[in-house]
Backbone as a chain_set.jsonl record, in Angstrom:
{"seq": "XXXXXXXXXXXXXXXXXXXXXXXXXXXXXXXXXXXXXXXXXXXXXXXXXXXXXXXXXXXXXXXXXXXXXXXXXXXXXXXXXXXXXXXXXXXXXXXXXXXXXXXXXXXXXXXXXXXXXXXXXXXXXXXXXXXXXXXXX", "coords": {"N": [[-179.423, 3.487, 124.215], [-177.547, 3.667, 121.239], [-177.235, 1.137, 118.737], [-174.206, -0.408, 117.48], [-172.414, -0.952, 114.422], [-170.295, -3.019, 112.492], [-168.897, -2.522, 109.458], [-167.732, -3.905, 106.412], [-167.603, -4.076, 103.688], [-169.274, -3.079, 100.808], [-170.657, -1.167, 102.2], [-168.834, 0.416, 103.484], [-167.156, 3.625, 103.876], [-167.169, 5.454, 100.898], [-167.808, 3.241, 99.453], [-169.994, 1.35, 97.232], [-172.518, 1.118, 98.441], [-172.37, 3.024, 100.452], [-172.597, 3.622, 103.862], [-173.169, 6.128, 104.839], [-175.235, 7.193, 103.401], [-177.601, 6.463, 104.533], [-180.434, 7.248, 106.663], [-181.656, 8.038, 109.914], [-178.506, 9.744, 109.902], [-175.671, 7.675, 110.186], [-173.159, 7.545, 112.783], [-169.782, 7.922, 112.489], [-167.386, 5.957, 114.077], [-164.828, 4.8, 114.001], [-161.993, 3.228, 112.32], [-161.349, -0.284, 112.079], [-160.281, -3.684, 112.733], [-161.306, -7.082, 112.455], [-161.375, -10.549, 113.473], [-161.552, -12.797, 110.874], [-162.474, -14.223, 107.672], [-162.416, -12.883, 104.518], [-164.512, -13.036, 101.736], [-164.951, -13.145, 98.187], [-167.77, -12.303, 96.506], [-168.275, -11.404, 94.033], [-169.832, -8.728, 93.149], [-169.801, -7.801, 95.692], [-168.611, -8.426, 99.083], [-168.367, -11.186, 101.461], [-168.194, -12.202, 104.866], [-166.615, -14.663, 106.858], [-166.721, -15.312, 110.116], [-164.144, -15.339, 112.675], [-161.098, -17.286, 113.209], [-157.679, -17.004, 111.948], [-157.158, -14.945, 110.153], [-157.526, -11.419, 109.279], [-159.982, -8.863, 108.929], [-160.571, -5.792, 107.444], [-162.418, -2.881, 108.386], [-165.077, -0.579, 109.262], [-166.49, 1.116, 112.052], [-169.67, 2.11, 113.1], [-172.069, 4.087, 114.87], [-175.479, 3.513, 114.961], [-178.926, 4.258, 114.291], [-181.952, 2.488, 115.245], [-183.657, 2.399, 112.97], [-181.891, 2.465, 110.833], [-180.526, 0.084, 111.253], [-182.636, -1.687, 110.685], [-182.972, -1.151, 107.954], [-180.488, -2.027, 106.996], [-180.708, -4.743, 107.567], [-182.577, -5.47, 105.635], [-181.174, -4.869, 103.238], [-179.053, -6.708, 103.49], [-180.406, -9.034, 103.351], [-181.366, -10.498, 105.619], [-182.906, -13.11, 107.337], [-185.495, -14.142, 109.556], [-185.455, -16.843, 110.154], [-182.854, -17.574, 109.707], [-182.29, -18.194, 107.043], [-181.556, -16.442, 105.117], [-179.372, -14.436, 102.954], [-177.343, -13.354, 104.525], [-176.352, -13.597, 107.974], [-177.122, -12.011, 110.946], [-174.816, -11.13, 113.325], [-173.104, -10.681, 116.509], [-170.214, -9.003, 117.544], [-167.301, -8.204, 119.497], [-165.516, -5.266, 119.128], [-162.511, -3.506, 118.813], [-161.754, -0.102, 118.865], [-159.485, 2.317, 118.626], [-158.572, 1.774, 121.288], [-160.946, 1.541, 122.701], [-163.742, -0.556, 123.395], [-166.398, -1.964, 121.532], [-169.623, -3.38, 121.257], [-170.634, -4.814, 118.416], [-172.841, -5.114, 115.641], [-172.541, -7.406, 112.996], [-172.628, -8.507, 109.68], [-172.668, -11.697, 108.651], [-171.794, -13.892, 106.042], [-174.025, -16.396, 104.904], [-173.408, -19.772, 105.759], [-174.058, -21.685, 103.81], [-173.532, -20.507, 101.429], [-170.885, -20.204, 100.709], [-169.209, -21.977, 99.37], [-166.583, -22.582, 97.131], [-165.875, -19.904, 96.802], [-163.635, -17.143, 96.239], [-160.956, -16.293, 98.394], [-160.263, -13.175, 99.808], [-157.259, -12.119, 100.153], [-156.037, -9.835, 101.317], [-157.927, -8.938, 103.096], [-159.319, -6.615, 102.813], [-161.886, -5.096, 101.405], [-162.353, -2.685, 99.946], [-159.83, -1.974, 98.873], [-159.379, -4.303, 97.379], [-161.548, -4.267, 95.556], [-160.943, -1.924, 94.177], [-158.551, -2.655, 92.896], [-159.528, -4.743, 91.311], [-161.353, -3.333, 89.691], [-159.557, -1.682, 88.334], [-158.018, -3.56, 86.958], [-159.97, -4.674, 85.33], [-160.609, -2.558, 83.684], [-158.397, -2.205, 82.124], [-156.96, -2.181, 78.868], [-156.964, -5.016, 76.715], [-154.281, -6.811, 75.263]], "CA": [[-178.105, 3.492, 123.595], [-177.595, 3.29, 119.833], [-176.397, -0.012, 118.387], [-173.044, -0.173, 116.627], [-172.276, -1.921, 113.353], [-169.003, -3.121, 111.821], [-169.116, -2.722, 108.025], [-166.465, -4.343, 105.829], [-167.688, -4.194, 102.237], [-169.8, -1.951, 100.047], [-171.182, -0.16, 103.135], [-167.742, 1.273, 103.964], [-167.068, 4.945, 103.27], [-166.729, 5.414, 99.514], [-168.312, 2.027, 98.809], [-171.208, 1.461, 96.408], [-173.659, 1.281, 99.355], [-171.836, 3.811, 101.573], [-173.56, 3.712, 104.968], [-173.493, 7.536, 105.077], [-176.466, 7.551, 102.673], [-178.768, 6.092, 105.338], [-180.954, 8.242, 107.597], [-180.771, 9.106, 110.366], [-177.107, 9.542, 109.535], [-174.811, 6.936, 111.117], [-172.028, 8.298, 113.328], [-168.524, 7.198, 112.32], [-166.631, 5.784, 115.317], [-163.43, 4.627, 113.625], [-161.604, 2.047, 111.562], [-161.02, -1.411, 112.949], [-160.124, -5.002, 112.115], [-161.827, -8.19, 113.247], [-160.967, -11.879, 113.025], [-162.461, -13.354, 109.893], [-162.003, -14.441, 106.307], [-163.218, -12.122, 103.574], [-164.743, -13.792, 100.51], [-165.394, -12.353, 97.042], [-169.009, -12.778, 95.894], [-168.426, -10.684, 92.776], [-170.112, -7.308, 93.338], [-169.71, -7.485, 97.111], [-167.952, -9.5, 99.834], [-168.982, -11.799, 102.626], [-167.206, -12.543, 105.889], [-166.784, -15.809, 107.748], [-166.111, -14.821, 111.355], [-163.212, -16.177, 113.413], [-159.889, -17.723, 112.533], [-156.428, -16.239, 112.085], [-157.124, -13.807, 109.228], [-158.121, -10.163, 109.751], [-160.79, -8.137, 107.955], [-160.631, -4.339, 107.704], [-163.738, -2.284, 108.271], [-165.382, 0.658, 109.979], [-167.534, 1.001, 113.07], [-170.61, 3.23, 113.141], [-173.244, 4.057, 115.739], [-176.636, 3.645, 114.075], [-180.271, 4.24, 114.862], [-182.674, 1.259, 114.908], [-184.196, 2.455, 111.605], [-180.799, 2.103, 109.925], [-180.342, -1.354, 111.425], [-183.707, -2.358, 109.939], [-182.662, -1.005, 106.527], [-179.35, -2.909, 106.708], [-181.235, -6.107, 107.571], [-183.209, -5.672, 104.324], [-180.087, -4.892, 102.253], [-178.265, -7.927, 103.668], [-181.32, -10.165, 103.211], [-181.408, -11.266, 106.864], [-184.206, -13.768, 107.542], [-185.704, -14.552, 110.947], [-185.132, -18.266, 110.309], [-181.45, -17.726, 109.291], [-182.204, -18.738, 105.69], [-181.215, -15.358, 104.201], [-177.999, -14.416, 102.438], [-176.455, -13.051, 105.644], [-176.837, -13.802, 109.335], [-176.665, -10.908, 111.798], [-174.078, -11.599, 114.504], [-172.556, -9.615, 117.343], [-168.803, -9.181, 117.89], [-166.664, -7.087, 120.208], [-164.55, -4.648, 118.215], [-161.708, -2.442, 119.428], [-161.485, 1.086, 118.061], [-158.674, 3.283, 119.382], [-158.514, 1.425, 122.705], [-162.287, 1.374, 123.265], [-164.429, -1.752, 122.887], [-167.799, -1.782, 121.155], [-170.379, -4.538, 120.802], [-171.074, -4.424, 117.078], [-173.502, -6.018, 114.712], [-171.797, -7.683, 111.766], [-173.406, -9.383, 108.809], [-171.834, -12.819, 108.21], [-172.38, -14.625, 104.918], [-174.607, -17.674, 105.315], [-172.444, -20.83, 105.443], [-174.437, -22.448, 102.612], [-173.232, -19.7, 100.239], [-169.448, -19.898, 100.624], [-168.454, -22.986, 98.616], [-165.924, -22.169, 95.902], [-165.599, -18.468, 96.708], [-162.245, -16.709, 96.368], [-160.577, -15.568, 99.608], [-159.594, -11.893, 99.581], [-156.107, -12.266, 101.047], [-155.75, -8.589, 102.032], [-158.964, -8.659, 104.09], [-159.76, -5.23, 102.598], [-162.737, -5.085, 100.22], [-162.199, -1.452, 99.16], [-158.596, -2.115, 98.098], [-159.582, -5.403, 96.442], [-162.459, -3.808, 94.51], [-160.223, -0.936, 93.359], [-157.625, -3.418, 92.031], [-160.343, -5.47, 90.341], [-161.865, -2.356, 88.731], [-158.434, -1.233, 87.508], [-157.653, -4.673, 86.068], [-161.058, -4.845, 84.385], [-160.643, -1.436, 82.739], [-157.171, -2.215, 81.313], [-157.156, -2.766, 77.536], [-156.317, -6.308, 76.473], [-153.397, -6.801, 74.074]], "C": [[-178.212, 2.982, 122.153], [-176.744, 2.044, 119.594], [-175.217, 0.428, 117.52], [-173.001, -1.271, 115.573], [-170.85, -1.848, 112.806], [-169.307, -3.424, 110.359], [-167.77, -2.968, 107.361], [-166.465, -4.367, 104.304], [-168.203, -2.935, 101.581], [-170.408, -0.863, 100.929], [-170.099, 0.762, 103.689], [-167.766, 2.616, 103.236], [-166.484, 4.86, 101.867], [-167.203, 4.197, 98.754], [-169.615, 2.287, 98.056], [-172.463, 1.688, 97.25], [-173.264, 2.066, 100.598], [-172.903, 4.05, 102.643], [-173.976, 5.158, 105.26], [-174.781, 7.963, 104.366], [-177.731, 7.244, 103.465], [-179.156, 7.212, 106.292], [-181.754, 7.552, 108.679], [-179.299, 8.737, 110.152], [-176.345, 8.754, 110.599], [-173.641, 7.812, 111.577], [-170.772, 7.428, 113.23], [-167.782, 7.156, 113.654], [-165.145, 5.621, 115.002], [-163.219, 3.38, 112.789], [-161.17, 0.957, 112.52], [-160.77, -2.644, 112.095], [-160.735, -6.034, 113.053], [-161.308, -9.504, 112.675], [-162.013, -12.411, 112.06], [-161.778, -13.549, 108.556], [-162.968, -13.733, 105.375], [-163.294, -12.891, 102.257], [-165.323, -12.885, 99.434], [-166.629, -12.997, 96.429], [-169.27, -12.074, 94.569], [-168.597, -9.193, 93.017], [-169.978, -6.859, 94.79], [-169.044, -8.658, 97.826], [-168.871, -10.125, 100.878], [-167.868, -12.14, 103.603], [-167.622, -13.846, 106.564], [-166.015, -15.425, 109.004], [-165.182, -15.852, 111.982], [-161.988, -16.537, 112.595], [-158.725, -16.759, 112.718], [-156.376, -14.997, 111.203], [-157.802, -12.59, 109.855], [-158.86, -9.489, 108.601], [-160.878, -6.681, 108.39], [-162.058, -3.843, 107.531], [-163.847, -1.014, 109.075], [-166.52, 0.394, 110.951], [-168.355, 2.287, 113.066], [-171.632, 2.996, 114.233], [-174.436, 4.325, 114.825], [-177.932, 3.646, 114.876], [-180.957, 2.931, 114.475], [-183.25, 1.253, 113.489], [-183.127, 2.076, 110.582], [-180.515, 0.61, 110.035], [-181.399, -2.126, 110.629], [-183.444, -2.289, 108.433], [-181.495, -1.908, 106.129], [-179.793, -4.368, 106.676], [-181.876, -6.438, 106.213], [-182.131, -5.787, 103.245], [-179.342, -6.215, 102.295], [-179.112, -9.201, 103.6], [-181.276, -11.1, 104.422], [-182.815, -11.829, 107.023], [-184.307, -14.237, 108.985], [-185.327, -16.009, 111.183], [-183.698, -18.598, 109.86], [-181.3, -18.356, 107.912], [-181.804, -17.677, 104.666], [-179.763, -15.428, 103.733], [-176.979, -14.18, 103.551], [-177.157, -13.355, 106.962], [-176.268, -12.679, 110.19], [-176.058, -11.491, 113.07], [-173.682, -10.391, 115.356], [-171.113, -9.972, 117.699], [-168.326, -7.972, 118.67], [-165.526, -6.586, 119.342], [-163.833, -3.533, 118.952], [-161.462, -1.325, 118.423], [-160.746, 2.061, 118.954], [-158.714, 3.037, 120.888], [-159.852, 1.288, 123.396], [-162.938, 0.161, 122.631], [-165.894, -1.446, 122.651], [-168.398, -3.136, 120.795], [-171.021, -4.127, 119.484], [-171.854, -5.527, 116.388], [-172.552, -6.22, 113.541], [-172.62, -8.688, 110.974], [-172.467, -10.428, 108.211], [-172.545, -13.564, 107.085], [-172.876, -15.983, 105.413], [-173.67, -18.807, 104.893], [-172.8, -21.659, 104.208], [-174.044, -21.727, 101.329], [-171.742, -19.467, 100.008], [-168.642, -20.866, 99.77], [-167.89, -22.394, 97.331], [-165.606, -20.695, 95.778], [-164.121, -18.171, 96.926], [-162.045, -15.961, 97.691], [-159.881, -14.282, 99.194], [-158.468, -11.814, 100.607], [-155.835, -11.019, 101.885], [-156.738, -8.326, 103.157], [-159.57, -7.271, 103.952], [-160.562, -5.163, 101.299], [-162.5, -3.865, 99.347], [-160.935, -1.535, 98.295], [-158.744, -3.196, 97.029], [-160.46, -4.958, 95.273], [-161.777, -2.8, 93.597], [-159.258, -1.639, 92.408], [-158.401, -4.154, 90.947], [-160.884, -4.531, 89.269], [-160.764, -1.897, 87.792], [-158.048, -2.326, 86.511], [-158.706, -4.848, 84.979], [-161.027, -3.771, 83.307], [-159.387, -1.369, 81.862], [-157.463, -2.821, 79.949], [-156.384, -4.077, 77.425], [-155.464, -6.208, 75.231], [-153.8, -7.883, 73.112]], "O": [[-178.887, 1.987, 121.886], [-175.665, 1.903, 120.171], [-175.238, 1.498, 116.91], [-173.486, -2.381, 115.797], [-170.275, -0.768, 112.673], [-169.902, -4.455, 110.046], [-166.779, -2.322, 107.7], [-165.435, -4.647, 103.691], [-167.648, -1.852, 101.767], [-170.649, 0.249, 100.457], [-170.413, 1.784, 104.299], [-168.313, 2.738, 102.14], [-165.426, 4.263, 101.666], [-167.024, 4.117, 97.538], [-170.251, 3.326, 98.234], [-173.379, 2.383, 96.81], [-173.774, 1.797, 101.686], [-173.967, 4.605, 102.368], [-175.023, 5.387, 105.865], [-175.355, 8.998, 104.706], [-178.814, 7.711, 103.111], [-178.319, 8.025, 106.684], [-182.46, 6.582, 108.403], [-178.917, 7.569, 110.217], [-176.367, 9.116, 111.775], [-173.193, 8.701, 110.853], [-170.706, 6.343, 113.809], [-167.572, 8.19, 114.287], [-164.299, 6.231, 115.657], [-164.135, 2.585, 112.578], [-160.69, 1.226, 113.622], [-161.018, -2.643, 110.889], [-160.693, -5.889, 114.275], [-160.857, -9.56, 111.531], [-163.201, -12.472, 112.378], [-160.652, -13.099, 108.339], [-164.178, -13.95, 105.429], [-162.277, -13.341, 101.729], [-166.092, -11.97, 99.729], [-166.556, -14.103, 95.894], [-170.38, -12.144, 94.042], [-167.607, -8.464, 93.083], [-170.036, -5.664, 95.079], [-168.921, -9.747, 97.265], [-169.981, -9.657, 101.132], [-166.723, -12.342, 103.199], [-168.802, -14.097, 106.808], [-164.8, -15.233, 108.961], [-165.384, -17.059, 111.851], [-161.859, -16.143, 111.436], [-158.778, -15.834, 113.528], [-155.609, -14.078, 111.492], [-158.549, -12.709, 110.827], [-158.423, -9.536, 107.451], [-161.21, -6.373, 109.534], [-162.802, -4.305, 106.666], [-162.847, -0.445, 109.513], [-167.393, -0.439, 110.706], [-167.816, 3.393, 113.034], [-172.021, 1.859, 114.499], [-174.409, 5.251, 114.014], [-178.01, 3.109, 115.98], [-180.583, 2.32, 113.473], [-183.321, 0.194, 112.866], [-183.431, 1.436, 109.576], [-180.288, -0.056, 109.025], [-181.077, -3.115, 109.971], [-183.67, -3.266, 107.719], [-181.508, -2.492, 105.045], [-179.309, -5.145, 105.853], [-181.731, -7.552, 105.708], [-182.172, -6.705, 102.426], [-179.031, -6.785, 101.249], [-178.598, -10.307, 103.769], [-181.166, -12.318, 104.282], [-183.799, -11.108, 106.862], [-183.318, -14.68, 109.569], [-184.924, -16.374, 112.288], [-183.367, -19.766, 109.656], [-180.282, -18.99, 107.636], [-181.72, -17.973, 103.474], [-179.028, -16.355, 104.073], [-175.882, -14.738, 103.522], [-178.384, -13.366, 107.048], [-175.064, -12.425, 110.162], [-176.705, -12.247, 113.794], [-173.897, -9.241, 114.973], [-170.825, -11.098, 118.104], [-168.858, -6.87, 118.536], [-164.684, -7.357, 118.882], [-164.457, -2.716, 119.629], [-161.025, -1.559, 117.296], [-161.305, 2.575, 119.923], [-158.871, 3.973, 121.672], [-159.893, 0.949, 124.579], [-162.711, -0.122, 121.454], [-166.545, -0.769, 123.446], [-167.766, -3.943, 120.113], [-171.845, -3.213, 119.438], [-171.559, -6.713, 116.537], [-171.841, -5.296, 113.146], [-173.228, -9.599, 111.536], [-171.6, -10.118, 107.394], [-173.744, -13.833, 107.163], [-172.229, -16.633, 106.234], [-173.182, -18.798, 103.763], [-171.915, -22.279, 103.617], [-174.207, -22.283, 100.243], [-171.371, -18.62, 99.195], [-167.48, -20.587, 99.474], [-168.614, -21.786, 96.542], [-165.109, -20.267, 94.736], [-163.443, -18.853, 97.694], [-162.852, -15.109, 98.062], [-159.008, -14.296, 98.326], [-158.692, -11.486, 101.772], [-155.441, -11.134, 103.046], [-156.431, -7.572, 104.08], [-160.254, -6.796, 104.859], [-159.983, -5.172, 100.213], [-162.45, -3.99, 98.123], [-160.974, -1.199, 97.111], [-158.285, -3.022, 95.901], [-160.143, -5.247, 94.119], [-161.996, -2.808, 92.386], [-159.157, -1.262, 91.24], [-157.978, -4.185, 89.791], [-160.883, -4.869, 88.086], [-160.994, -1.737, 86.593], [-157.781, -2.035, 85.345], [-158.369, -5.138, 83.831], [-161.373, -4.03, 82.155], [-159.326, -0.55, 80.944], [-158.13, -3.851, 79.859], [-155.291, -4.22, 77.973], [-155.868, -5.589, 74.247], [-153.181, -8.034, 72.059]]}, "num_chains": 1, "name": "protein.A"}
């Protein structure tokens, strides 16, 4: 059985690291939300799992080769010293439950980061890009 992954940042469809670019091609399962707080690290987000907030994302079925590539992208370390820690969460998509991998930002890297109130990285990044490109008076 192929593993599933919940992506919430640049790996989402249309994101800078769109997961569709990986091979073998991931299979889109659907959009979902999970409990967590989304943090702005500048060019990409991080999630802290749990709590009352919700984070928007997408669920994909992936081959082990894609999981290995994501581990490299997310800088996962066997001793949990990397930028992200690979976790597993249960995610509901259209009434079905999936055990999904999710990459949680390492707790030593969250101090002082801005919370993305919407829980939606794609919308947040689009607003940030629009604000950045506006001429200053």
